[in-house]
Coordinates of C-alpha atoms in Angstrom, one line a residue:
M1 CA -0.3 -0.1 0.1
K2 CA 3.0 2.5 0.9
K3 CA 4.2 1.4 -2.9
H4 CA 1.0 2.2 -4.1
L5 CA 0.9 5.8 -2.6
I6 CA 4.2 6.6 -3.5
T7 CA 4.0 5.7 -7.0
R8 CA 0.6 7.0 -7.4
L9 CA 0.2 10.4 -5.6
L10 CA 3.3 11.5 -4.2
L11 CA 5.2 11.0 -7.4
P12 CA 2.5 13.4 -9.3
G13 CA 2.4 15.8 -6.5
C14 CA 6.3 16.1 -6.6
M15 CA 6.2 16.9 -10.6
A16 CA 2.9 19.2 -9.9
A17 CA 4.9 21.5 -7.3
L18 CA 8.1 21.2 -9.7
L19 CA 6.0 22.4 -12.4
L20 CA 4.6 25.5 -10.3
L21 CA 8.1 26.3 -9.1
S22 CA 9.5 26.5 -12.7
L23 CA 6.9 28.9 -13.9
A24 CA 8.6 31.5 -11.5
Y25 CA 11.4 31.7 -13.5
W26 CA 11.8 35.5 -12.5
W27 CA 12.1 34.7 -8.8
L28 CA 14.2 31.7 -9.1
D29 CA 16.6 33.0 -11.9
N30 CA 17.6 31.1 -15.0
R31 CA 20.3 28.0 -13.3
P32 CA 17.3 27.2 -10.3
H33 CA 14.6 27.4 -13.1
E34 CA 16.9 24.6 -15.2
V35 CA 17.5 22.2 -12.2
L36 CA 13.6 22.0 -11.0
G37 CA 12.7 21.9 -14.7
T38 CA 15.3 18.7 -15.1
A39 CA 14.4 17.2 -11.9
L40 CA 10.9 17.6 -13.0
F41 CA 11.6 15.3 -16.3
V42 CA 13.6 12.9 -14.5
M43 CA 10.4 12.3 -12.1
L44 CA 8.1 12.3 -15.7
A45 CA 10.3 9.5 -16.9
W46 CA 9.7 7.6 -13.7
H47 CA 6.2 8.0 -14.3
V48 CA 6.1 6.9 -17.7
V49 CA 7.8 3.4 -16.5
V50 CA 5.3 3.5 -13.7
N51 CA 2.5 3.7 -15.9
R52 CA 4.2 2.3 -19.2
L53 CA 1.2 -0.4 -19.4
W54 CA -0.8 2.5 -21.0
F55 CA 1.2 2.8 -23.8
R56 CA 1.3 -0.8 -24.3
N57 CA -2.3 -1.0 -24.7
L58 CA -2.6 2.1 -26.7
L59 CA -3.9 0.2 -29.9
R60 CA -5.4 -2.6 -28.2
G61 CA -9.1 -3.0 -27.8
R62 CA -12.1 -0.7 -28.8
Y63 CA -12.3 2.8 -28.9
D64 CA -15.5 4.3 -27.9
A65 CA -16.0 8.0 -27.9
R66 CA -15.0 8.4 -23.9
R67 CA -11.9 6.4 -24.5
T68 CA -11.2 7.7 -27.7
V69 CA -11.4 11.6 -25.9
T70 CA -9.0 10.2 -22.9
A71 CA -6.6 9.1 -25.4
V72 CA -6.8 11.9 -26.9
L73 CA -6.0 14.4 -24.3
H74 CA -2.9 12.1 -22.8
L75 CA -1.1 12.3 -26.2
L76 CA -1.4 16.1 -26.1
L77 CA -0.2 16.5 -22.8
I78 CA 2.5 13.8 -23.9
G79 CA 3.2 16.1 -27.2
N80 CA 3.4 18.9 -25.3
M81 CA 5.5 17.7 -22.9
L82 CA 8.3 16.9 -25.4
V83 CA 8.0 20.3 -27.0
L84 CA 8.6 21.7 -23.7
L85 CA 11.7 19.6 -23.3
I86 CA 13.4 19.9 -26.7
T87 CA 12.9 23.7 -26.7
S88 CA 14.5 23.9 -22.6
V89 CA 18.0 21.8 -23.8
I90 CA 18.1 24.0 -27.1
I91 CA 17.1 27.5 -25.3
S92 CA 19.8 26.4 -22.0
K93 CA 21.9 28.9 -20.3
S94 CA 23.3 26.6 -17.6
L95 CA 23.0 23.0 -17.8
F96 CA 23.2 22.5 -21.4
A97 CA 25.0 25.7 -22.6
S98 CA 28.0 23.3 -23.8
L99 CA 25.9 21.7 -26.4
P100 CA 26.6 22.9 -29.7
I101 CA 23.3 23.9 -30.5
P102 CA 21.9 27.3 -32.0
D103 CA 20.1 29.5 -29.7
S104 CA 16.7 30.9 -30.9
I105 CA 14.6 33.9 -29.5
Y106 CA 11.7 32.0 -31.4
L107 CA 11.9 28.7 -29.5
R108 CA 11.8 30.9 -26.3
D109 CA 8.5 32.0 -27.0
I110 CA 7.4 28.4 -27.8
H111 CA 8.9 27.6 -24.9
W112 CA 6.8 29.6 -22.5
F113 CA 3.8 29.0 -24.4
S114 CA 4.1 25.6 -24.0
A115 CA 4.2 25.6 -21.0
Y116 CA 1.2 27.6 -19.9
W117 CA -0.5 25.0 -21.9
V118 CA 1.0 22.2 -20.0
M119 CA -0.5 23.6 -17.1
I120 CA -3.9 23.6 -18.3
I121 CA -3.5 20.1 -19.8
V122 CA -2.4 19.0 -16.6
G123 CA -5.0 20.4 -15.3
V124 CA -7.7 18.1 -17.7
H125 CA -5.2 15.4 -16.8
L126 CA -5.7 15.7 -13.3
G127 CA -9.7 15.6 -13.8
L128 CA -9.6 12.8 -15.8
H129 CA -8.3 10.4 -13.1
W130 CA -9.4 12.6 -9.9
T131 CA -12.5 9.7 -9.2
R132 CA -8.8 7.5 -8.8
V133 CA -7.2 9.7 -7.3
M134 CA -9.5 9.3 -4.5
A135 CA -9.9 6.1 -4.3
V136 CA -6.3 5.5 -3.6
V137 CA -6.4 8.1 -0.7
R138 CA -9.6 6.2 0.8
S139 CA -7.7 2.8 0.3
C140 CA -4.9 4.2 1.8
L141 CA -6.7 6.2 4.9
G142 CA -9.1 3.2 5.6
M143 CA -12.0 5.0 4.6
T144 CA -14.8 2.4 3.6
S145 CA -17.6 4.8 2.9
Q146 CA -18.6 8.3 2.1
S147 CA -21.9 9.9 3.6
R148 CA -24.0 12.1 1.9
V149 CA -23.1 15.0 3.6
A150 CA -19.7 15.0 2.9
I151 CA -20.4 14.2 -1.1
W152 CA -22.5 17.5 -1.0
A153 CA -19.3 19.8 1.0
L154 CA -17.0 18.5 -1.5
R155 CA -18.9 19.6 -4.5
L156 CA -19.3 23.0 -2.9
A157 CA -15.6 23.1 -2.1
A158 CA -15.3 22.1 -5.6
V159 CA -17.8 25.3 -7.1
A160 CA -15.4 27.4 -4.9
V161 CA -12.1 26.0 -6.2
A162 CA -13.9 26.6 -9.9
G163 CA -14.5 30.2 -8.7
F164 CA -11.3 30.9 -7.6
G165 CA -9.9 29.4 -10.9
A166 CA -11.7 31.7 -12.8
L167 CA -10.2 34.3 -10.8
S168 CA -6.9 33.0 -11.1
M169 CA -7.1 32.9 -15.0
R170 CA -7.8 36.6 -14.6
M171 CA -5.5 37.8 -11.9
L172 CA -2.4 36.1 -14.2
G173 CA -4.2 37.0 -17.6
V174 CA -3.8 33.5 -18.5
W175 CA -5.9 33.7 -21.1
A176 CA -3.6 36.1 -23.3
K177 CA -0.6 33.4 -22.2
L178 CA -2.6 30.6 -24.1
T179 CA -3.3 32.6 -27.2
F180 CA 0.5 33.3 -27.9
T181 CA -0.1 37.1 -27.1
Y182 CA 2.6 39.1 -26.3
S183 CA 2.4 41.1 -22.8
L184 CA 4.6 43.1 -20.7
D185 CA 2.6 42.2 -17.5
F186 CA 5.1 40.2 -15.4
W187 CA 3.9 39.1 -11.7
D188 CA 6.0 41.3 -9.4
F189 CA 8.1 38.7 -6.9
T190 CA 9.2 42.2 -5.0
A191 CA 5.7 42.6 -3.7
S192 CA 4.3 38.9 -2.9
V193 CA 5.2 35.6 -3.6
T194 CA 2.9 32.8 -2.0
P195 CA -0.2 34.7 -4.2
F196 CA 1.5 33.7 -7.2
F197 CA 1.3 30.0 -6.3
G198 CA -2.0 29.9 -5.3
Y199 CA -3.1 31.6 -8.3
W200 CA -1.0 28.9 -10.8
A201 CA -3.0 26.0 -8.4
G202 CA -6.0 27.6 -8.8
V203 CA -5.6 27.7 -12.8
V204 CA -4.7 23.9 -12.9
A205 CA -7.8 23.4 -10.2
L206 CA -10.3 25.3 -12.9
P207 CA -9.9 22.2 -16.2
A208 CA -9.7 19.6 -13.1
V209 CA -13.1 20.1 -11.9
I210 CA -14.6 21.0 -15.5
T211 CA -12.8 17.9 -16.7
H212 CA -14.2 15.9 -13.9
Y213 CA -17.3 16.6 -13.6
G214 CA -18.1 16.5 -17.2
M215 CA -16.9 13.4 -17.6
C216 CA -19.2 12.4 -14.4
W217 CA -22.7 14.1 -16.3
W218 CA -21.4 12.0 -19.6
R219 CA -21.0 8.8 -17.5
G220 CA -24.6 9.5 -16.3
G221 CA -26.0 10.6 -19.4
V222 CA -24.7 6.8 -21.0
V223 CA -26.3 5.0 -18.2
G224 CA -29.5 7.2 -17.8
R225 CA -30.0 6.1 -21.9
S226 CA -29.4 2.8 -21.4
G227 CA -32.3 2.4 -19.1
G228 CA -31.2 2.9 -15.5
R229 CA -28.7 0.0 -16.3
V230 CA -25.3 -0.5 -15.5
E231 CA -23.3 0.1 -18.5
R232 CA -20.9 -2.7 -19.9
K233 CA -17.5 -1.9 -20.2
P234 CA -16.2 -2.7 -23.7
P235 CA -12.8 -4.0 -24.0
G236 CA -10.8 -0.8 -24.8
R237 CA -12.7 0.8 -21.3
A238 CA -11.5 -2.1 -19.7
L239 CA -7.8 -1.9 -20.9
E240 CA -8.1 2.0 -20.0
D241 CA -9.1 1.5 -16.2
A242 CA -6.5 -1.6 -16.1
T243 CA -3.3 0.7 -17.1
G244 CA -4.4 3.9 -15.7
A245 CA -5.3 5.9 -19.1

């Protein structure tokens, strides 16, 4: 159980923390930024190894609409992280500066643009797996059931988190960053530091909440159209659940 907790919760949590810290470039300076980014990609490689069955089963089984959407979202995250990794090495000023690779200001822009989109897709990724995350947490804590009061309290908390996420998007000007719009609006770390990370955590939380409840609504619609019967999973969905996709 302890090993399961480390691989399923602690590792992704550490990666999320490193991702948030990496965004604070103007607070950390370049070398710490590159060290944290390198640590992030090392952990990401470990995460891929832990979930290697998903890649093995990617072309197996039948794809229904839900499995197709889930696979596409995962592949978008993988593609975005690859762009982030490649541009990181090329524009490096510290750890990989000795490599004979010409620098490019355009690749720096792509690096930042990709980093902002990674935050959104990581939120979607978290939302896709939220039910499984909570199941692992309940299992590790020995919680066998959940009261209706607790369920509604969590739903109200989700609404509050989504509201904070929407506020965070506005405070950080995220939409402009996602649309590759040039802006001179940078966070003033001399005035405050902690709110920067809080707002970015809210940015990640917003798509997570929307994705989680969107998928719940989608599953509920499928069950409802089947006349209240329990949905039978096709082979593709069974593979998806078995591999952690």
